[in-house]
Amino acid sequence: MERILDQIPRFFSGPNLLLLLESAGLTLAMTLMGCLIGFGLAFVLVYLRQTPGLWAMPLRLICILYVEVFRRIPFIVVVYLVLFFIQTVTPNASLFTIAVIAICLYAVAYTADIIRGGLESVPRAQVEAAEAMNLSRLQTNLRIVLPQAWPVIVPPAIAFAVSFIKDTALVSQVGVFELTFRGKELNNQGYSGILVFGTIALCYFLMSFPLSMLGQYLEKRLATPRGQRRTRKIWFT
């Protein structure tokens, strides 16, 4: 304990705090970029997966296979696969880019099921009513299905992003200078592991807790009162 108390003034010096702040910003940037891009691509994947018709069966199978495969591969394995593939194609690619691509690929698989569940929660009768009014499939999804699916999609999607802030620690295995990597560096410099990784744990909490609160706020904000759930008006124009 005396050793930790002696190290506190040096550990929380300006250069170390700046180093931790930069790595925390990098961790947050990787998570948000990868999850947001992945969330957008997941919508495309779900849309293709729900394409009707016999001609679209190979497309649907590819989408299902992608989701099932990536949901069953550990994230660290995905990181290494992306690392070796990108280095084969583009040797000068940055580690940050590799990490964002790996997060994006993983996020697509997980958020696709969240989005699909949200879209399928909308009563089928409303989709059939839109089709009866000659709305295209894209118009039906954008105007009818998606506005009602948001309350189901948003909370678990944010929860996934929050959990992934912690999982980004795995990209330190390939040399990305995020929080956990910087923690290892500081620990190798002789600082107490309790002091270093206790601070790292606090940084992860400070990044994830506001997002968790945002998710809870949006869940309450988007929630539909029970009495209005069956009487919500749907505008077709």
mmCIF file of C-alpha atoms in Angstrom:
data_model
loop_
_atom_site.group_PDB
_atom_site.id
_atom_site.type_symbol
_atom_site.label_atom_id
_atom_site.label_comp_id
_atom_site.label_asym_id
_atom_site.label_seq_id
_atom_site.Cartn_x
_atom_site.Cartn_y
_atom_site.Cartn_z
ATOM 1 C CA MET A 1 0.000 0.000 0.000
ATOM 2 C CA GLU A 2 2.884 2.368 0.762
ATOM 3 C CA ARG A 3 4.264 1.696 -2.702
ATOM 4 C CA ILE A 4 0.933 2.643 -4.290
ATOM 5 C CA LEU A 5 0.711 5.843 -2.242
ATOM 6 C CA ASP A 6 4.243 6.786 -3.281
ATOM 7 C CA GLN A 7 3.446 6.203 -6.965
ATOM 8 C CA ILE A 8 0.166 8.146 -7.078
ATOM 9 C CA PRO A 9 1.719 11.615 -7.642
ATOM 10 C CA ARG A 10 3.965 10.322 -10.451
ATOM 11 C CA PHE A 11 1.270 8.150 -11.998
ATOM 12 C CA PHE A 12 -1.244 10.997 -12.252
ATOM 13 C CA SER A 13 1.282 13.377 -13.772
ATOM 14 C CA GLY A 14 0.433 15.403 -16.858
ATOM 15 C CA PRO A 15 2.051 13.114 -19.478
ATOM 16 C CA ASN A 16 0.418 9.983 -18.061
ATOM 17 C CA LEU A 17 -3.006 11.605 -17.845
ATOM 18 C CA LEU A 18 -2.663 12.835 -21.433
ATOM 19 C CA LEU A 19 -1.672 9.326 -22.503
ATOM 20 C CA LEU A 20 -4.714 7.803 -20.793
ATOM 21 C CA LEU A 21 -6.997 10.480 -22.237
ATOM 22 C CA GLU A 22 -5.748 9.849 -25.773
ATOM 23 C CA SER A 23 -6.128 6.076 -25.428
ATOM 24 C CA ALA A 24 -9.620 6.486 -23.954
ATOM 25 C CA GLY A 25 -10.575 8.689 -26.902
ATOM 26 C CA LEU A 26 -9.167 6.089 -29.297
ATOM 27 C CA THR A 27 -11.134 3.331 -27.560
ATOM 28 C CA LEU A 28 -14.364 5.323 -27.746
ATOM 29 C CA ALA A 29 -13.751 6.315 -31.377
ATOM 30 C CA MET A 30 -13.122 2.712 -32.424
ATOM 31 C CA THR A 31 -16.277 1.528 -30.699
ATOM 32 C CA LEU A 32 -18.563 4.254 -32.029
ATOM 33 C CA MET A 33 -17.240 4.138 -35.588
ATOM 34 C CA GLY A 34 -17.316 0.355 -35.809
ATOM 35 C CA CYS A 35 -20.744 -0.005 -34.190
ATOM 36 C CA LEU A 36 -22.379 2.842 -36.127
ATOM 37 C CA ILE A 37 -21.087 1.631 -39.490
ATOM 38 C CA GLY A 38 -21.981 -1.922 -38.543
ATOM 39 C CA PHE A 39 -25.461 -0.813 -37.466
ATOM 40 C CA GLY A 40 -26.057 0.806 -40.835
ATOM 41 C CA LEU A 41 -24.786 -2.219 -42.767
ATOM 42 C CA ALA A 42 -26.919 -4.489 -40.568
ATOM 43 C CA PHE A 43 -30.031 -2.708 -41.876
ATOM 44 C CA VAL A 44 -28.919 -3.514 -45.425
ATOM 45 C CA LEU A 45 -28.246 -7.132 -44.500
ATOM 46 C CA VAL A 46 -31.670 -7.522 -42.851
ATOM 47 C CA TYR A 47 -33.371 -5.898 -45.834
ATOM 48 C CA LEU A 48 -31.631 -8.327 -48.208
ATOM 49 C CA ARG A 49 -32.368 -11.256 -45.908
ATOM 50 C CA GLN A 50 -36.093 -10.464 -45.995
ATOM 51 C CA THR A 51 -36.199 -10.132 -49.784
ATOM 52 C CA PRO A 52 -39.061 -12.334 -51.018
ATOM 53 C CA GLY A 53 -38.975 -14.569 -54.049
ATOM 54 C CA LEU A 54 -37.225 -17.741 -55.133
ATOM 55 C CA TRP A 55 -34.564 -15.770 -57.025
ATOM 56 C CA ALA A 56 -33.415 -14.183 -53.751
ATOM 57 C CA MET A 57 -32.918 -17.498 -51.932
ATOM 58 C CA PRO A 58 -29.089 -17.558 -52.465
ATOM 59 C CA LEU A 59 -28.927 -13.976 -51.178
ATOM 60 C CA ARG A 60 -30.950 -14.896 -48.094
ATOM 61 C CA LEU A 61 -28.740 -17.912 -47.436
ATOM 62 C CA ILE A 62 -25.588 -15.794 -47.660
ATOM 63 C CA CYS A 63 -27.009 -13.280 -45.168
ATOM 64 C CA ILE A 64 -28.061 -16.028 -42.749
ATOM 65 C CA LEU A 65 -24.686 -17.749 -43.082
ATOM 66 C CA TYR A 66 -22.832 -14.490 -42.382
ATOM 67 C CA VAL A 67 -24.800 -13.851 -39.189
ATOM 68 C CA GLU A 68 -24.540 -17.431 -37.933
ATOM 69 C CA VAL A 69 -20.795 -17.686 -38.614
ATOM 70 C CA PHE A 70 -19.724 -14.358 -37.090
ATOM 71 C CA ARG A 71 -21.937 -14.801 -34.035
ATOM 72 C CA ARG A 72 -20.047 -17.999 -33.243
ATOM 73 C CA ILE A 73 -16.491 -16.774 -33.776
ATOM 74 C CA PRO A 74 -14.673 -15.077 -30.857
ATOM 75 C CA PHE A 75 -14.002 -11.402 -31.491
ATOM 76 C CA ILE A 76 -10.248 -11.813 -31.029
ATOM 77 C CA VAL A 77 -10.236 -14.398 -33.867
ATOM 78 C CA VAL A 78 -12.076 -11.921 -36.103
ATOM 79 C CA VAL A 79 -9.444 -9.298 -35.252
ATOM 80 C CA TYR A 80 -6.604 -11.610 -36.290
ATOM 81 C CA LEU A 81 -8.393 -12.675 -39.485
ATOM 82 C CA VAL A 82 -8.929 -9.039 -40.473
ATOM 83 C CA LEU A 83 -5.339 -8.181 -39.534
ATOM 84 C CA PHE A 84 -3.774 -10.864 -41.714
ATOM 85 C CA PHE A 85 -6.187 -10.332 -44.601
ATOM 86 C CA ILE A 86 -5.748 -6.530 -44.665
ATOM 87 C CA GLN A 87 -1.971 -6.822 -44.383
ATOM 88 C CA THR A 88 -1.994 -9.173 -47.366
ATOM 89 C CA VAL A 89 -4.020 -6.735 -49.459
ATOM 90 C CA THR A 90 -2.767 -3.409 -48.057
ATOM 91 C CA PRO A 91 0.412 -3.774 -45.968
ATOM 92 C CA ASN A 92 0.394 -0.090 -44.957
ATOM 93 C CA ALA A 93 -3.094 -0.124 -43.393
ATOM 94 C CA SER A 94 -3.182 1.368 -39.901
ATOM 95 C CA LEU A 95 -4.010 -0.762 -36.876
ATOM 96 C CA PHE A 96 -6.860 1.625 -36.068
ATOM 97 C CA THR A 97 -8.446 0.901 -39.451
ATOM 98 C CA ILE A 98 -8.036 -2.834 -38.920
ATOM 99 C CA ALA A 99 -9.671 -2.598 -35.495
ATOM 100 C CA VAL A 100 -12.616 -0.570 -36.829
ATOM 101 C CA ILE A 101 -13.191 -3.071 -39.663
ATOM 102 C CA ALA A 102 -13.127 -5.989 -37.210
ATOM 103 C CA ILE A 103 -15.599 -4.239 -34.892
ATOM 104 C CA CYS A 104 -17.806 -3.386 -37.862
ATOM 105 C CA LEU A 105 -17.909 -6.992 -39.121
ATOM 106 C CA TYR A 106 -18.757 -8.255 -35.654
ATOM 107 C CA ALA A 107 -21.357 -5.547 -35.025
ATOM 108 C CA VAL A 108 -23.173 -6.314 -38.280
ATOM 109 C CA ALA A 109 -23.790 -9.915 -37.215
ATOM 110 C CA TYR A 110 -25.063 -9.054 -33.732
ATOM 111 C CA THR A 111 -27.126 -5.970 -34.508
ATOM 112 C CA ALA A 112 -28.711 -7.642 -37.550
ATOM 113 C CA ASP A 113 -30.646 -9.978 -35.261
ATOM 114 C CA ILE A 114 -31.648 -7.014 -33.083
ATOM 115 C CA ILE A 115 -32.945 -5.132 -36.118
ATOM 116 C CA ARG A 116 -34.700 -8.192 -37.536
ATOM 117 C CA GLY A 117 -36.457 -8.775 -34.223
ATOM 118 C CA GLY A 118 -37.573 -5.141 -34.117
ATOM 119 C CA LEU A 119 -38.934 -5.198 -37.661
ATOM 120 C CA GLU A 120 -40.768 -8.457 -37.072
ATOM 121 C CA SER A 121 -42.386 -7.064 -33.911
ATOM 122 C CA VAL A 122 -44.616 -4.829 -36.061
ATOM 123 C CA PRO A 123 -47.986 -6.537 -36.705
ATOM 124 C CA ARG A 124 -48.140 -8.214 -40.102
ATOM 125 C CA ALA A 125 -51.572 -6.691 -40.723
ATOM 126 C CA GLN A 126 -50.024 -3.225 -41.042
ATOM 127 C CA VAL A 127 -47.571 -4.445 -43.665
ATOM 128 C CA GLU A 128 -50.401 -6.064 -45.589
ATOM 129 C CA ALA A 129 -52.401 -2.822 -45.393
ATOM 130 C CA ALA A 130 -49.430 -0.907 -46.843
ATOM 131 C CA GLU A 131 -49.119 -3.448 -49.648
ATOM 132 C CA ALA A 132 -52.834 -3.079 -50.373
ATOM 133 C CA MET A 133 -52.245 0.657 -50.849
ATOM 134 C CA ASN A 134 -49.530 -0.130 -53.438
ATOM 135 C CA LEU A 135 -46.628 1.051 -51.314
ATOM 136 C CA SER A 136 -43.330 -0.458 -52.369
ATOM 137 C CA ARG A 137 -41.410 -2.705 -49.989
ATOM 138 C CA LEU A 138 -38.900 0.059 -49.306
ATOM 139 C CA GLN A 139 -41.663 2.611 -48.626
ATOM 140 C CA THR A 140 -43.431 0.158 -46.323
ATOM 141 C CA ASN A 141 -40.266 -0.378 -44.301
ATOM 142 C CA LEU A 142 -39.363 3.300 -44.092
ATOM 143 C CA ARG A 143 -42.829 4.736 -43.417
ATOM 144 C CA ILE A 144 -44.671 1.973 -41.600
ATOM 145 C CA VAL A 145 -42.388 -0.647 -40.088
ATOM 146 C CA LEU A 146 -39.260 1.235 -39.030
ATOM 147 C CA PRO A 147 -40.954 4.058 -37.042
ATOM 148 C CA GLN A 148 -42.712 1.441 -34.913
ATOM 149 C CA ALA A 149 -39.656 -0.811 -34.628
ATOM 150 C CA TRP A 150 -37.328 1.839 -33.164
ATOM 151 C CA PRO A 151 -38.471 1.301 -29.542
ATOM 152 C CA VAL A 152 -37.584 -2.370 -29.894
ATOM 153 C CA ILE A 153 -34.289 -1.821 -31.755
ATOM 154 C CA VAL A 154 -32.628 1.118 -30.005
ATOM 155 C CA PRO A 155 -32.228 -0.089 -26.356
ATOM 156 C CA PRO A 156 -30.529 -3.435 -27.135
ATOM 157 C CA ALA A 157 -28.415 -1.790 -29.858
ATOM 158 C CA ILE A 158 -27.054 0.725 -27.346
ATOM 159 C CA ALA A 159 -26.528 -2.063 -24.812
ATOM 160 C CA PHE A 160 -24.454 -3.891 -27.427
ATOM 161 C CA ALA A 161 -22.328 -0.791 -28.053
ATOM 162 C CA VAL A 162 -21.776 -0.345 -24.303
ATOM 163 C CA SER A 163 -20.657 -3.948 -23.903
ATOM 164 C CA PHE A 164 -18.345 -3.587 -26.886
ATOM 165 C CA ILE A 165 -16.492 -0.681 -25.269
ATOM 166 C CA LYS A 166 -15.109 -3.296 -22.883
ATOM 167 C CA ASP A 167 -14.466 -5.844 -25.632
ATOM 168 C CA THR A 168 -12.220 -3.403 -27.506
ATOM 169 C CA ALA A 169 -9.574 -4.316 -24.938
ATOM 170 C CA LEU A 170 -8.961 -7.394 -27.096
ATOM 171 C CA VAL A 171 -7.584 -5.313 -29.973
ATOM 172 C CA SER A 172 -4.612 -4.490 -27.744
ATOM 173 C CA GLN A 173 -3.389 -7.988 -28.667
ATOM 174 C CA VAL A 174 -2.531 -6.719 -32.156
ATOM 175 C CA GLY A 175 -0.869 -3.517 -30.932
ATOM 176 C CA VAL A 176 -3.655 -0.932 -31.030
ATOM 177 C CA PHE A 177 -2.861 1.803 -28.525
ATOM 178 C CA GLU A 178 -6.160 1.678 -26.639
ATOM 179 C CA LEU A 179 -6.691 1.783 -22.870
ATOM 180 C CA THR A 180 -5.657 -1.760 -21.997
ATOM 181 C CA PHE A 181 -2.505 -1.523 -24.128
ATOM 182 C CA ARG A 182 -1.514 1.719 -22.399
ATOM 183 C CA GLY A 183 -2.231 0.085 -19.056
ATOM 184 C CA LYS A 184 0.218 -2.701 -19.874
ATOM 185 C CA GLU A 185 2.831 -0.117 -20.871
ATOM 186 C CA LEU A 186 2.438 1.795 -17.596
ATOM 187 C CA ASN A 187 2.558 -1.424 -15.606
ATOM 188 C CA ASN A 188 5.791 -2.410 -17.394
ATOM 189 C CA GLN A 189 7.237 0.959 -16.380
ATOM 190 C CA GLY A 190 7.044 -0.159 -12.751
ATOM 191 C CA TYR A 191 3.710 1.285 -11.645
ATOM 192 C CA SER A 192 1.567 -0.897 -9.411
ATOM 193 C CA GLY A 193 -0.859 -3.144 -11.292
ATOM 194 C CA ILE A 194 -3.607 -2.252 -8.823
ATOM 195 C CA LEU A 195 -3.096 1.457 -9.438
ATOM 196 C CA VAL A 196 -2.809 1.120 -13.222
ATOM 197 C CA PHE A 197 -5.655 -1.239 -13.947
ATOM 198 C CA GLY A 198 -7.844 0.261 -11.248
ATOM 199 C CA THR A 199 -7.552 3.535 -13.159
ATOM 200 C CA ILE A 200 -8.177 1.733 -16.458
ATOM 201 C CA ALA A 201 -11.306 0.138 -14.990
ATOM 202 C CA LEU A 202 -12.519 3.562 -13.873
ATOM 203 C CA CYS A 203 -11.959 4.934 -17.383
ATOM 204 C CA TYR A 204 -14.035 2.129 -18.916
ATOM 205 C CA PHE A 205 -16.793 2.844 -16.405
ATOM 206 C CA LEU A 206 -16.767 6.567 -17.165
ATOM 207 C CA MET A 207 -17.117 5.829 -20.888
ATOM 208 C CA SER A 208 -19.804 3.154 -20.649
ATOM 209 C CA PHE A 209 -22.005 4.534 -17.855
ATOM 210 C CA PRO A 210 -23.239 7.638 -19.755
ATOM 211 C CA LEU A 211 -24.106 5.440 -22.751
ATOM 212 C CA SER A 212 -26.025 3.092 -20.456
ATOM 213 C CA MET A 213 -27.961 6.044 -19.070
ATOM 214 C CA LEU A 214 -28.637 7.221 -22.627
ATOM 215 C CA GLY A 215 -30.002 3.776 -23.479
ATOM 216 C CA GLN A 216 -32.336 3.820 -20.470
ATOM 217 C CA TYR A 217 -33.506 7.333 -21.320
ATOM 218 C CA LEU A 218 -34.240 6.413 -24.943
ATOM 219 C CA GLU A 219 -36.013 3.240 -23.845
ATOM 220 C CA LYS A 220 -38.378 5.282 -21.673
ATOM 221 C CA ARG A 221 -38.672 8.010 -24.291
ATOM 222 C CA LEU A 222 -39.549 5.603 -27.088
ATOM 223 C CA ALA A 223 -41.817 3.385 -25.011
ATOM 224 C CA THR A 224 -45.407 3.309 -26.179
ATOM 225 C CA PRO A 225 -48.085 3.596 -23.477
ATOM 226 C CA ARG A 226 -50.141 0.421 -23.248
ATOM 227 C CA GLY A 227 -53.346 2.198 -23.909
ATOM 228 C CA GLN A 228 -52.014 3.688 -27.120
ATOM 229 C CA ARG A 229 -50.197 0.607 -28.432
ATOM 230 C CA ARG A 230 -53.181 -0.574 -30.464
ATOM 231 C CA THR A 231 -54.421 2.852 -31.464
ATOM 232 C CA ARG A 232 -51.299 4.408 -32.923
ATOM 233 C CA LYS A 233 -52.028 6.142 -36.212
ATOM 234 C CA ILE A 234 -50.011 5.159 -39.238
ATOM 235 C CA TRP A 235 -49.549 7.740 -41.959
ATOM 236 C CA PHE A 236 -49.128 6.411 -45.476
ATOM 237 C CA THR A 237 -48.279 9.747 -47.036
#
